[in-house]
Amino acid sequence: MKLVLVTFLLVSLVIGSSFFEVSMAGSGFCDSKCKVRCSKAGVKDRCLKYCGICCEKCKCVPSGTYGNKDECPCYRDTKNSKGKPKCP
């Protein structure tokens, strides 16, 4: 009986931590990262919009206000319909 209880608790812990990780990549994570990324942008509302779209898709945002896109290959490689970089 103790073995079943311990196994149940361990499985619950693993499942719970995976849900926590997914929730960390949600809008609160993206909002805070994009706020930093777009802090020096000329057109902040557009930067925040596209950064948010890219963050939700890629689950990451490069550090700093410009460059460093090698930290997040998905963010770096996402293109718009004209073949230009979509993510700020």
GROMACS .gro file of C-alpha atoms in nm:
model
   88
    1MET     CA    1   0.000   0.000   0.000
    2LYS     CA    2   0.285   0.241   0.081
    3LEU     CA    3   0.451   0.162  -0.253
    4VAL     CA    4   0.131   0.252  -0.439
    5LEU     CA    5   0.102   0.579  -0.248
    6VAL     CA    6   0.466   0.673  -0.311
    7THR     CA    7   0.432   0.586  -0.681
    8PHE     CA    8   0.116   0.794  -0.706
    9LEU     CA    9   0.285   1.092  -0.541
   10LEU     CA   10   0.587   1.071  -0.772
   11VAL     CA   11   0.369   1.049  -1.083
   12SER     CA   12   0.162   1.344  -0.959
   13LEU     CA   13   0.477   1.546  -0.903
   14VAL     CA   14   0.608   1.476  -1.254
   15ILE     CA   15   0.275   1.558  -1.417
   16GLY     CA   16   0.234   1.872  -1.208
   17SER     CA   17   0.579   2.000  -1.296
   18SER     CA   18   0.514   1.953  -1.668
   19PHE     CA   19   0.197   2.164  -1.643
   20PHE     CA   20   0.390   2.430  -1.450
   21GLU     CA   21   0.655   2.447  -1.724
   22VAL     CA   22   0.390   2.491  -1.995
   23SER     CA   23   0.221   2.766  -1.797
   24MET     CA   24   0.554   2.950  -1.758
   25ALA     CA   25   0.570   2.987  -2.136
   26GLY     CA   26   0.227   3.151  -2.132
   27SER     CA   27   0.139   3.515  -2.182
   28GLY     CA   28   0.293   3.637  -1.853
   29PHE     CA   29   0.629   3.500  -1.958
   30CYS     CA   30   0.594   3.643  -2.309
   31ASP     CA   31   0.465   3.980  -2.186
   32SER     CA   32   0.762   4.035  -1.957
   33LYS     CA   33   1.022   3.915  -2.208
   34CYS     CA   34   0.870   4.119  -2.494
   35LYS     CA   35   0.849   4.429  -2.276
   36VAL     CA   36   1.227   4.412  -2.233
   37ARG     CA   37   1.287   4.319  -2.598
   38CYS     CA   38   1.077   4.611  -2.728
   39SER     CA   39   1.178   4.871  -2.468
   40LYS     CA   40   1.383   5.072  -2.721
   41ALA     CA   41   1.169   5.006  -3.030
   42GLY     CA   42   1.050   5.300  -3.238
   43VAL     CA   43   0.703   5.149  -3.286
   44LYS     CA   44   0.644   4.971  -2.954
   45ASP     CA   45   0.292   4.846  -3.018
   46ARG     CA   46   0.396   4.669  -3.339
   47CYS     CA   47   0.709   4.528  -3.175
   48LEU     CA   48   0.508   4.395  -2.880
   49LYS     CA   49   0.249   4.240  -3.112
   50TYR     CA   50   0.498   4.047  -3.325
   51CYS     CA   51   0.722   3.961  -3.034
   52GLY     CA   52   0.420   3.814  -2.855
   53ILE     CA   53   0.323   3.608  -3.161
   54CYS     CA   54   0.678   3.477  -3.197
   55CYS     CA   55   0.712   3.406  -2.825
   56GLU     CA   56   0.390   3.202  -2.815
   57LYS     CA   57   0.506   3.002  -3.117
   58CYS     CA   58   0.872   2.956  -3.020
   59LYS     CA   59   0.844   2.957  -2.637
   60CYS     CA   60   1.147   3.186  -2.612
   61VAL     CA   61   1.261   3.545  -2.670
   62PRO     CA   62   1.626   3.643  -2.720
   63SER     CA   63   1.781   3.854  -2.446
   64GLY     CA   64   1.846   4.222  -2.487
   65THR     CA   65   1.673   4.480  -2.703
   66TYR     CA   66   1.831   4.385  -3.036
   67GLY     CA   67   2.025   4.094  -3.184
   68ASN     CA   68   2.110   3.778  -2.987
   69LYS     CA   69   1.868   3.583  -3.209
   70ASP     CA   70   2.103   3.283  -3.206
   71GLU     CA   71   1.973   3.216  -2.853
   72CYS     CA   72   1.638   3.117  -3.006
   73PRO     CA   73   1.662   2.961  -3.356
   74CYS     CA   74   1.283   2.941  -3.402
   75TYR     CA   75   1.251   3.312  -3.324
   76ARG     CA   76   1.539   3.386  -3.562
   77ASP     CA   77   1.410   3.172  -3.849
   78THR     CA   78   1.041   3.275  -3.848
   79LYS     CA   79   0.971   3.473  -4.166
   80ASN     CA   80   0.678   3.684  -4.283
   81SER     CA   81   0.499   3.634  -4.617
   82LYS     CA   82   0.766   3.842  -4.793
   83GLY     CA   83   1.050   3.625  -4.662
   84LYS     CA   84   1.179   3.885  -4.416
   85PRO     CA   85   1.226   3.820  -4.041
   86LYS     CA   86   0.891   3.835  -3.859
   87CYS     CA   87   1.022   3.851  -3.506
   88PRO     CA   88   1.171   4.177  -3.373
   0.00000   0.00000   0.00000
